[in-house]
Tab-separated table of C-alpha atoms and ligand atoms in Angstrom:
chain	number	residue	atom	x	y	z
R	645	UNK	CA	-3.961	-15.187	-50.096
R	646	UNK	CA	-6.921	-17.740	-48.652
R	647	UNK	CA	-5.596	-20.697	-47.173
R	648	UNK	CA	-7.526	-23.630	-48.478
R	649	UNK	CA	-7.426	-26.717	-45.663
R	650	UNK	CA	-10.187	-28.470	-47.435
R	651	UNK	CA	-10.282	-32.169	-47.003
R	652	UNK	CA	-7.001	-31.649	-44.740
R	653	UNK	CA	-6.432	-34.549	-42.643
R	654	UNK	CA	-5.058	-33.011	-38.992
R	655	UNK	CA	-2.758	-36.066	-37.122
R	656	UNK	CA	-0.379	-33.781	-35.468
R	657	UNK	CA	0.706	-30.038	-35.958
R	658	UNK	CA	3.231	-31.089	-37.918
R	659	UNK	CA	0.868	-31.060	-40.429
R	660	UNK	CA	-0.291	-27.397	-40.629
R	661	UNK	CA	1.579	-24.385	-41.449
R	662	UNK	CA	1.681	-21.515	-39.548
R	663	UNK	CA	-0.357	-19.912	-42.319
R	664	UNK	CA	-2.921	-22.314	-41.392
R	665	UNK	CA	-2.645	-22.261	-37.634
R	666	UNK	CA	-3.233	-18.676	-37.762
R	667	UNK	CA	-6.207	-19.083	-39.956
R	668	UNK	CA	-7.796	-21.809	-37.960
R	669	UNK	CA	-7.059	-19.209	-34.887
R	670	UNK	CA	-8.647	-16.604	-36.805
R	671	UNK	CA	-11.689	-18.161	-37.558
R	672	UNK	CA	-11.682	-19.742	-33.779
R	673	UNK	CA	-12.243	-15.853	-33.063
R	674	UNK	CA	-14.642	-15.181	-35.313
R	675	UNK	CA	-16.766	-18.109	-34.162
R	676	UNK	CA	-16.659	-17.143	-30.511
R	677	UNK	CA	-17.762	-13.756	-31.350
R	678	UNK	CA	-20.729	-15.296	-33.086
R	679	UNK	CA	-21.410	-17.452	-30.624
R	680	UNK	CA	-21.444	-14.856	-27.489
R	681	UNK	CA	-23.725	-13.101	-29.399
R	682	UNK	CA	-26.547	-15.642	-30.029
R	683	UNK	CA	-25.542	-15.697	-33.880
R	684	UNK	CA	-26.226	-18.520	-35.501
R	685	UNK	CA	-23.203	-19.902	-38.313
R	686	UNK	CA	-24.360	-22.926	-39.410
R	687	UNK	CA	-21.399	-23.528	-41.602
R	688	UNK	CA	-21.528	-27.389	-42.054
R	689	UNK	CA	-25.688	-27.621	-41.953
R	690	UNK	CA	-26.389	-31.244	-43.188
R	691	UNK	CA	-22.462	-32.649	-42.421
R	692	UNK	CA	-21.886	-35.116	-39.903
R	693	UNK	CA	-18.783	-36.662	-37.798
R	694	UNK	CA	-18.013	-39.586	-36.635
R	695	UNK	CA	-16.420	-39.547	-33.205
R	696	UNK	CA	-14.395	-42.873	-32.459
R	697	UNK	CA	-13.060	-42.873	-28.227
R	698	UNK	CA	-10.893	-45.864	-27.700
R	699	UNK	CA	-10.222	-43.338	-24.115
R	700	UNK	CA	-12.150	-41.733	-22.006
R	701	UNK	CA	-13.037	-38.103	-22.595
R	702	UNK	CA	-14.692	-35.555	-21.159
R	703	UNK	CA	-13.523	-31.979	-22.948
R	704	UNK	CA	-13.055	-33.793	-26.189
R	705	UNK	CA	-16.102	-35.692	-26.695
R	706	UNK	CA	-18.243	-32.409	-25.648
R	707	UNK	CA	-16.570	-30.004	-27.377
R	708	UNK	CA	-16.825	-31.674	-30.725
R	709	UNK	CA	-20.873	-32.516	-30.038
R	710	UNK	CA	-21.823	-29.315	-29.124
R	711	UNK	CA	-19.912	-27.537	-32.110
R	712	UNK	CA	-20.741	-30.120	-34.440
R	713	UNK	CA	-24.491	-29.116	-33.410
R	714	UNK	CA	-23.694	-25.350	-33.087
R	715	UNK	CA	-22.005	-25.524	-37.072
R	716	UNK	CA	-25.512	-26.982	-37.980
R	717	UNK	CA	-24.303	-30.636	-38.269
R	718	UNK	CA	-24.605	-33.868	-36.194
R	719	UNK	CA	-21.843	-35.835	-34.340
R	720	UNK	CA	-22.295	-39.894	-33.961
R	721	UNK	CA	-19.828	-41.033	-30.913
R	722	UNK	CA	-18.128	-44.301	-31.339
R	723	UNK	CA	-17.339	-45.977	-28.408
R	724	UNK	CA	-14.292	-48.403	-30.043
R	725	UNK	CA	-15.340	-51.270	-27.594
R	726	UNK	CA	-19.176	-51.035	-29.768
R	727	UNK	CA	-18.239	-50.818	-32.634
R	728	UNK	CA	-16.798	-54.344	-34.738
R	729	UNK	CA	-13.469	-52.542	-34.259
R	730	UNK	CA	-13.802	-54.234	-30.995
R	731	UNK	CA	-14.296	-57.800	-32.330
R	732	UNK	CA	-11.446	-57.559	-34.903
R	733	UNK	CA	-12.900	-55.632	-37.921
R	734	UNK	CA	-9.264	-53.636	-39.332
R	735	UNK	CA	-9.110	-50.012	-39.021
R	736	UNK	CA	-8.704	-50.086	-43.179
R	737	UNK	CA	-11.792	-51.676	-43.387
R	738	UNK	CA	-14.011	-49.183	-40.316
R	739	UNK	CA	-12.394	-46.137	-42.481
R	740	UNK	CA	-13.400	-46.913	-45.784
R	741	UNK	CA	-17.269	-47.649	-44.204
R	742	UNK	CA	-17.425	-44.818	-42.386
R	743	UNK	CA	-16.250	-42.580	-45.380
R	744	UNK	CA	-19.405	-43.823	-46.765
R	745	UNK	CA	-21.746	-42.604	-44.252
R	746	UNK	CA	-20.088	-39.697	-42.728
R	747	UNK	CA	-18.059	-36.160	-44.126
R	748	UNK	CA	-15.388	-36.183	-41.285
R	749	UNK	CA	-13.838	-38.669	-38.809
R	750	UNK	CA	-12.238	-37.779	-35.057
R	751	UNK	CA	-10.648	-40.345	-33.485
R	752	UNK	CA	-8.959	-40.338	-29.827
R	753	UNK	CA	-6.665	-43.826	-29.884
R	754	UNK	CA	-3.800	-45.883	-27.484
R	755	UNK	CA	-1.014	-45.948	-30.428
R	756	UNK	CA	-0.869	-43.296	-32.805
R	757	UNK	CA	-0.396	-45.442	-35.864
R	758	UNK	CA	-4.169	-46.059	-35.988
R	759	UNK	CA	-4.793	-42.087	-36.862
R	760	UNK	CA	-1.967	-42.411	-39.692
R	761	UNK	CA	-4.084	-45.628	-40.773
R	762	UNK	CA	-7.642	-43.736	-40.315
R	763	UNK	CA	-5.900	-41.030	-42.477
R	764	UNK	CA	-4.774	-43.892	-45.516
R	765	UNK	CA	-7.796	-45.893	-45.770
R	766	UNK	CA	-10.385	-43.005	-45.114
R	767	UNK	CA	-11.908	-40.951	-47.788
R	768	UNK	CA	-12.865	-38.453	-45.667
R	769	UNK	CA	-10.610	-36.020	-43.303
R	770	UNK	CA	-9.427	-37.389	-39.943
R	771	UNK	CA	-8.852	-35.274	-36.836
R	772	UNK	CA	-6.332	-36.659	-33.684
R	773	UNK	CA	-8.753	-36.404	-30.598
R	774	UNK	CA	-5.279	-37.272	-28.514
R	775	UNK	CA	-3.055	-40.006	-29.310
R	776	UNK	CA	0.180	-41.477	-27.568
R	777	UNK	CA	2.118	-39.022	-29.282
R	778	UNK	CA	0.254	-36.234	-29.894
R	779	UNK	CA	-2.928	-33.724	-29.232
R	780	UNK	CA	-3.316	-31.273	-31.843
R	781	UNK	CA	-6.216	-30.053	-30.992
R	782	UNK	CA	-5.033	-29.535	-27.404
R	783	UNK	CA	-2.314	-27.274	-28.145
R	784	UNK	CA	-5.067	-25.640	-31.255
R	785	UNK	CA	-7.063	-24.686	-28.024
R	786	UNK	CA	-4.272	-23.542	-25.978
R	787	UNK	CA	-2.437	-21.051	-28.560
R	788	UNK	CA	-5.792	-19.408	-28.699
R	789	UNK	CA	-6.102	-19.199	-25.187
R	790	UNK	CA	-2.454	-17.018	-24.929
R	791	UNK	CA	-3.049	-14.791	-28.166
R	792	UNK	CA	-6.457	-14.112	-26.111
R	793	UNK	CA	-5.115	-13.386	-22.542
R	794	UNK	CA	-1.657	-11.785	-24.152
R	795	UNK	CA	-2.686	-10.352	-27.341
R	796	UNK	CA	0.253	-12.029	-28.927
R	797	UNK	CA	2.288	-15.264	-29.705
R	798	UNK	CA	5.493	-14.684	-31.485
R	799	UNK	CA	7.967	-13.447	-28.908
R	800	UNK	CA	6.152	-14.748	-25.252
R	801	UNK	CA	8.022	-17.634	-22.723
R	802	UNK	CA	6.197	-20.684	-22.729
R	803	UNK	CA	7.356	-23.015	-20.021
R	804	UNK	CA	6.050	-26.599	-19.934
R	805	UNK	CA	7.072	-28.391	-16.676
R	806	UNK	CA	6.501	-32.297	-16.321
R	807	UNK	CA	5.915	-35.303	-18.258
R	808	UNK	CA	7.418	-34.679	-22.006
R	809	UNK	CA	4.164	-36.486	-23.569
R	810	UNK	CA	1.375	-36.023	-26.150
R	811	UNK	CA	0.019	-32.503	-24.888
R	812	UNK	CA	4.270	-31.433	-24.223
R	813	UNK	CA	4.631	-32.565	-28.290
R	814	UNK	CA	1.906	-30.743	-29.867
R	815	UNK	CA	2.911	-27.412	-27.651
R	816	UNK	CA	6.413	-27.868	-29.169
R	817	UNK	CA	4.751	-28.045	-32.888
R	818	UNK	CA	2.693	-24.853	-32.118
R	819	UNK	CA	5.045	-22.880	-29.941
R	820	UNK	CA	7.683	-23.245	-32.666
R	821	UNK	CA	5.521	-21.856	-35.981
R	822	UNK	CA	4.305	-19.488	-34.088
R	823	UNK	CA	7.446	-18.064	-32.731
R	824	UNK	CA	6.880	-18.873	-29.145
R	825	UNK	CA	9.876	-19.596	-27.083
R	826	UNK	CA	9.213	-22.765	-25.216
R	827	UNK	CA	11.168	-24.576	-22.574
R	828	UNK	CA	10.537	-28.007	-21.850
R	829	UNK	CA	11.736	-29.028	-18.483
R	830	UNK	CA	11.188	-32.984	-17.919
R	831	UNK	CA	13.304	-35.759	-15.738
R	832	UNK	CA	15.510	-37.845	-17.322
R	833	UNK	CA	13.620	-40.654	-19.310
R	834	UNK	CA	10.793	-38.349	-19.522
R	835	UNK	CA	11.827	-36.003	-21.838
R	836	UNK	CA	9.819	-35.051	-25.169
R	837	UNK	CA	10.799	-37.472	-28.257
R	838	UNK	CA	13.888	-36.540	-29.461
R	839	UNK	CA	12.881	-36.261	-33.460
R	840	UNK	CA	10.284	-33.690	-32.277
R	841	UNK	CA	12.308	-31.569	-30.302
R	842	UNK	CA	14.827	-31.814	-32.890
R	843	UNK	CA	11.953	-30.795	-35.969
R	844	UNK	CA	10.499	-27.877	-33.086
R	845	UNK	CA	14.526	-26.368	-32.941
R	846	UNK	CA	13.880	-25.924	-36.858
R	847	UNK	CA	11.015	-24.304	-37.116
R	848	UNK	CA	11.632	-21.864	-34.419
R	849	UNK	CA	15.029	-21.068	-35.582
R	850	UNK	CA	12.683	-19.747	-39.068
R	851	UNK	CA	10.325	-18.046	-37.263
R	852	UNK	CA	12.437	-16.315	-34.395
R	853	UNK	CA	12.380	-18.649	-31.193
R	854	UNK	CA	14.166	-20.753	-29.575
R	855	UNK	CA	12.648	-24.223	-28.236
R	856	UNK	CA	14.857	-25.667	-25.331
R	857	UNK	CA	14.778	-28.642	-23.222
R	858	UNK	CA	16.362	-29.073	-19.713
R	859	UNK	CA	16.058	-31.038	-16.442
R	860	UNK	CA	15.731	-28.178	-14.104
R	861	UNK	CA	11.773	-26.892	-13.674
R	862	UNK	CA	13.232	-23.545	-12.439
R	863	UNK	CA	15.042	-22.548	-15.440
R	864	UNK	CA	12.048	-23.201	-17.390
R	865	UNK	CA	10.244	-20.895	-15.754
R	866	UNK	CA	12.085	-18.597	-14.779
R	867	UNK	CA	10.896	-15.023	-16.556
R	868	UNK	CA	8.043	-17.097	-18.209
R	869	UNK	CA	4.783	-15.534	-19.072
R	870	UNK	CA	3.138	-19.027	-19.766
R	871	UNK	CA	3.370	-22.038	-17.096
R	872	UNK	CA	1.849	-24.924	-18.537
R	873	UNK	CA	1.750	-28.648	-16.732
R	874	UNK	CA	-0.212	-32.066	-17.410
R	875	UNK	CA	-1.167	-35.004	-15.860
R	876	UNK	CA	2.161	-37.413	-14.552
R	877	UNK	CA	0.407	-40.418	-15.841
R	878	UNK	CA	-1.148	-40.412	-19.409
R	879	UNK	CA	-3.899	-42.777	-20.608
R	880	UNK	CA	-2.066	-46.053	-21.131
R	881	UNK	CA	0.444	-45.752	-18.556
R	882	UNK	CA	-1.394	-46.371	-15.576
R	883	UNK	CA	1.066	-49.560	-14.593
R	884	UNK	CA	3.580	-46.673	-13.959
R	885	UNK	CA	1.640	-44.561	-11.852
R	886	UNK	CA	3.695	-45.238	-8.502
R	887	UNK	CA	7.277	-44.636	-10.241
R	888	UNK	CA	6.105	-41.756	-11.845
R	889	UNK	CA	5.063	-40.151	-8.817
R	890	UNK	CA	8.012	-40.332	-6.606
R	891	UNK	CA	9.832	-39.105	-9.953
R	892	UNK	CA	7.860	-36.198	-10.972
R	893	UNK	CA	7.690	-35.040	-7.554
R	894	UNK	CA	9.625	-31.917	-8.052
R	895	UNK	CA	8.088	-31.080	-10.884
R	896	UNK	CA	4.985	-29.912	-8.968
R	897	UNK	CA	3.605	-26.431	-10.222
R	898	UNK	CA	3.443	-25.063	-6.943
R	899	UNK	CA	3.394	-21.555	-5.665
R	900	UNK	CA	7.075	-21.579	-4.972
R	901	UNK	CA	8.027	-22.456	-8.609
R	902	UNK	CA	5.518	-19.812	-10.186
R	903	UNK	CA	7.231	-17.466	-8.068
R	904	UNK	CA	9.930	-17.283	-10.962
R	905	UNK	CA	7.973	-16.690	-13.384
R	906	UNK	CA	6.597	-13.241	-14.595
R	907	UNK	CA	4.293	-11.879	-12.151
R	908	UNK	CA	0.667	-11.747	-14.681
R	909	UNK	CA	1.845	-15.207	-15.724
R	910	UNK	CA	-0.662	-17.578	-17.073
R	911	UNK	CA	-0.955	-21.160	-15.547
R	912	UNK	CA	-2.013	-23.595	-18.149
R	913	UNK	CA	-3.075	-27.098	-18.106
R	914	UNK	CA	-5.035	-29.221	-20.567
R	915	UNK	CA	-7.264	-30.855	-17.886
R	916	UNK	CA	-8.494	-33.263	-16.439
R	917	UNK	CA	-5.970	-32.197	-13.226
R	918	UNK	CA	-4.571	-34.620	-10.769
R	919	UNK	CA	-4.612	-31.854	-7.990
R	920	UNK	CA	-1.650	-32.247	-5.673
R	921	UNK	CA	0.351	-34.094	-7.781
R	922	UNK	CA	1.398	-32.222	-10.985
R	923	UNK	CA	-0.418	-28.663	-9.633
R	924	UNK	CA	-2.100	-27.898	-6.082
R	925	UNK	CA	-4.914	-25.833	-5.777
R	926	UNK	CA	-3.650	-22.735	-4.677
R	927	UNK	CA	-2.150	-22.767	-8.546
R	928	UNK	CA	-4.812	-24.311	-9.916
R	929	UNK	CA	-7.311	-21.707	-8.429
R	930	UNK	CA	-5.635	-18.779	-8.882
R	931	UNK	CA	-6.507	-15.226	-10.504
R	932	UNK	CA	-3.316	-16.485	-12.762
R	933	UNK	CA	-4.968	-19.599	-14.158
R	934	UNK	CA	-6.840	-19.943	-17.299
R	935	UNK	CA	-7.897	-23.392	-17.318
R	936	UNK	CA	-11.155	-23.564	-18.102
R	937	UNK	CA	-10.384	-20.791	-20.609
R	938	UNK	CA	-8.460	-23.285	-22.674
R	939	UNK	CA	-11.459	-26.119	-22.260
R	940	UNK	CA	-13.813	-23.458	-23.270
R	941	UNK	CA	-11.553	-22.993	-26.169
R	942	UNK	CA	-11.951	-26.569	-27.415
R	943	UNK	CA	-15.422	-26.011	-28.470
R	944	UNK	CA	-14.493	-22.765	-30.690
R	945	UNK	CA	-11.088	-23.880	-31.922
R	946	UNK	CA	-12.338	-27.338	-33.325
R	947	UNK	CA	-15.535	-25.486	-34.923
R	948	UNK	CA	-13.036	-23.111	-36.521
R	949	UNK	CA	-10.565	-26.815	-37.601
R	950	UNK	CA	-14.109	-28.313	-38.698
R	951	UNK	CA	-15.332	-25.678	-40.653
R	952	UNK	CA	-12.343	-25.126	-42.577
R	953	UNK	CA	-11.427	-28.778	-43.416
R	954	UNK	CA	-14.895	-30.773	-43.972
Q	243	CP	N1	-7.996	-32.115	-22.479
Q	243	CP	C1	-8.733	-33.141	-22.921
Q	243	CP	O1	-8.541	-33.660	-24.007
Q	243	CP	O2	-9.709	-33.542	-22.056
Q	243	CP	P1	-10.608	-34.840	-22.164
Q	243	CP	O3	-9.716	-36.036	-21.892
Q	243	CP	O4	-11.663	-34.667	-21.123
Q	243	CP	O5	-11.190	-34.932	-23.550
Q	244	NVA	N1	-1.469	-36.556	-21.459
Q	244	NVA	C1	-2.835	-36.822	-21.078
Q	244	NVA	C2	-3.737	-35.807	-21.697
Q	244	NVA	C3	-5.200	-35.971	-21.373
Q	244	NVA	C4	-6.075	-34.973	-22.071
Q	244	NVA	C5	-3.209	-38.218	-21.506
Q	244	NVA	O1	-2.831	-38.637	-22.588
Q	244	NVA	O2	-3.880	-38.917	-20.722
């Protein structure tokens, strides 16, 4: 049966089934294939997006240009500090203009209630470009990446190693519809939030997995044939850079912690890096790592999420 996402709104992977992560992975191939061979798809010709950063971005803020432009449509970015956003003007109120001019909103925000408010006031669908507590498009990206490399989900070891944040949350959504087991290992304090670990245990338990979190970065990855880390200190949370570090210190993705995982393991990480803190280069750079696989993978993942939901 088709899966219609039409008009879908996409806050956090919660919201998707795994019918419809598969589909939107489906299409994502589809699209690359199209794409390496100079074919043109321009699936939302006249449509535009509005892209609203209240963060930096590199990854994000490309991706969605260039395959807003490659789907024949037109992205506008936002910069929140422009717009009257900046001078008061309510998120209720910027949704329900925008809606008027524009077919789809992203938005990349501090506190995740202001996608869940995008999403009420706006008329049009709203896609999470990375909040607080989640990154759907991330993790979107990053499935893709493994069913690429591995030729398979359901069944693989996904170990994430470090802070239990937005990217860690969004891996637990996917990894658990699709049947991927996935071990979270985070210090105390650090760990993911415990209504999404609990929701992850769920859905895995229906679809064959297991989702467990732990302490100890070895056990994680020990036998794992994904090795995923991010950055110590998110966007936000720079006040608690120098705690973090002395904290996540043995959490380091380092050669002598890949050597328990699987030997063609794939080392993961949603970018931008802090080299020598969370990974050093010799990880980083390795034939093992697939990091600019996954940023590459932005740009056909969100076409595949845009096309199917505006
Ligand atoms: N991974 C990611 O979202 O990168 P940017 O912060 O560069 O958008
Ligand atoms: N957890 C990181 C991801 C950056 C893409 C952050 O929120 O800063």
């Amino acid at each position: 049966m088709a899966v219609l996402m039409k008009g879908k709104s996409l806050a956090s992977l919660r919201d998707l089934s795994r019918e419809e992560i598969e589909e939107i992975l489906k299409t994502s191939e589809l699209l690359k294939l199209q794409n390496l061979r100079g074919q043109d798809h321009p699936l939302l010709k006249g449509k535009t997006l509005a892209m609203i950063f209240e963060k930096p971005s590199t990854r994000t803020r490309v991706s969605f240009e260039v395959g807003m432009w490659q789907l024949g449509g037109y992205a506008l970015y936002l910069s929140a500090s422009d717009l009257q956003l900046g001078r008061g003007e309510t998120i209720g109120d910027t949704a329900q203009t925008l809606s008027r001019y524009v077919h789809g909103i992203m938005a990349r925000v501090f506190s995740h209630q202001t996608i869940l408010d995008l999403i009420k006031y706006s008329r049009v669908p709203v896609i999470n470009g990375l909040s607080d507590f989640s990154h759907p498009c991330q993790a979107l990206a990053d499935l893709f990446t493994i069913y690429e490399k591995k030729g398979k989900l359901s069944g693989l070891r996904f170990a994430y190693v470090g802070d239990g944040n937005n990217v860690a949350h969004s891996l637990l959504y996917g990894c658990a519809k699709l049947g991927v087991n996935i071990t979270v290992a985070s210090p105390k304090g650090y760990q993911p939030h415990p209504e999404v670990v609990s929701y992850a245990k769920d859905e895995a338990k229906r679809n064959g997995s297991e989702v467990i979190v732990t302490e100890d970065p070895i056990e994680a990855v020990k036998g794992a044939d994904v090795i995923y880390t991010d950055v110590w200190t998110s966007m936000g949370m720079e006040k608690e850079r120098e705690e973090r570090v002395k904290t996540f210190r043995p959490y380091q993705v380092n050669t002598k912690l890949t050597r328990h995982a699987k030997v063609d393991y794939l080392f993961m990480h949603c970018l931008p890096a802090h080299r020598g803190e969370e990974v050093v280069d010799e990880v980083a750079d390795s034939p093992n790592s697939v990091i600019f696989d996954q940023a590459e993978n932005r740009l056909h993942t969100q076409k595949a999420l845009l096309a199917l939901i505006l």
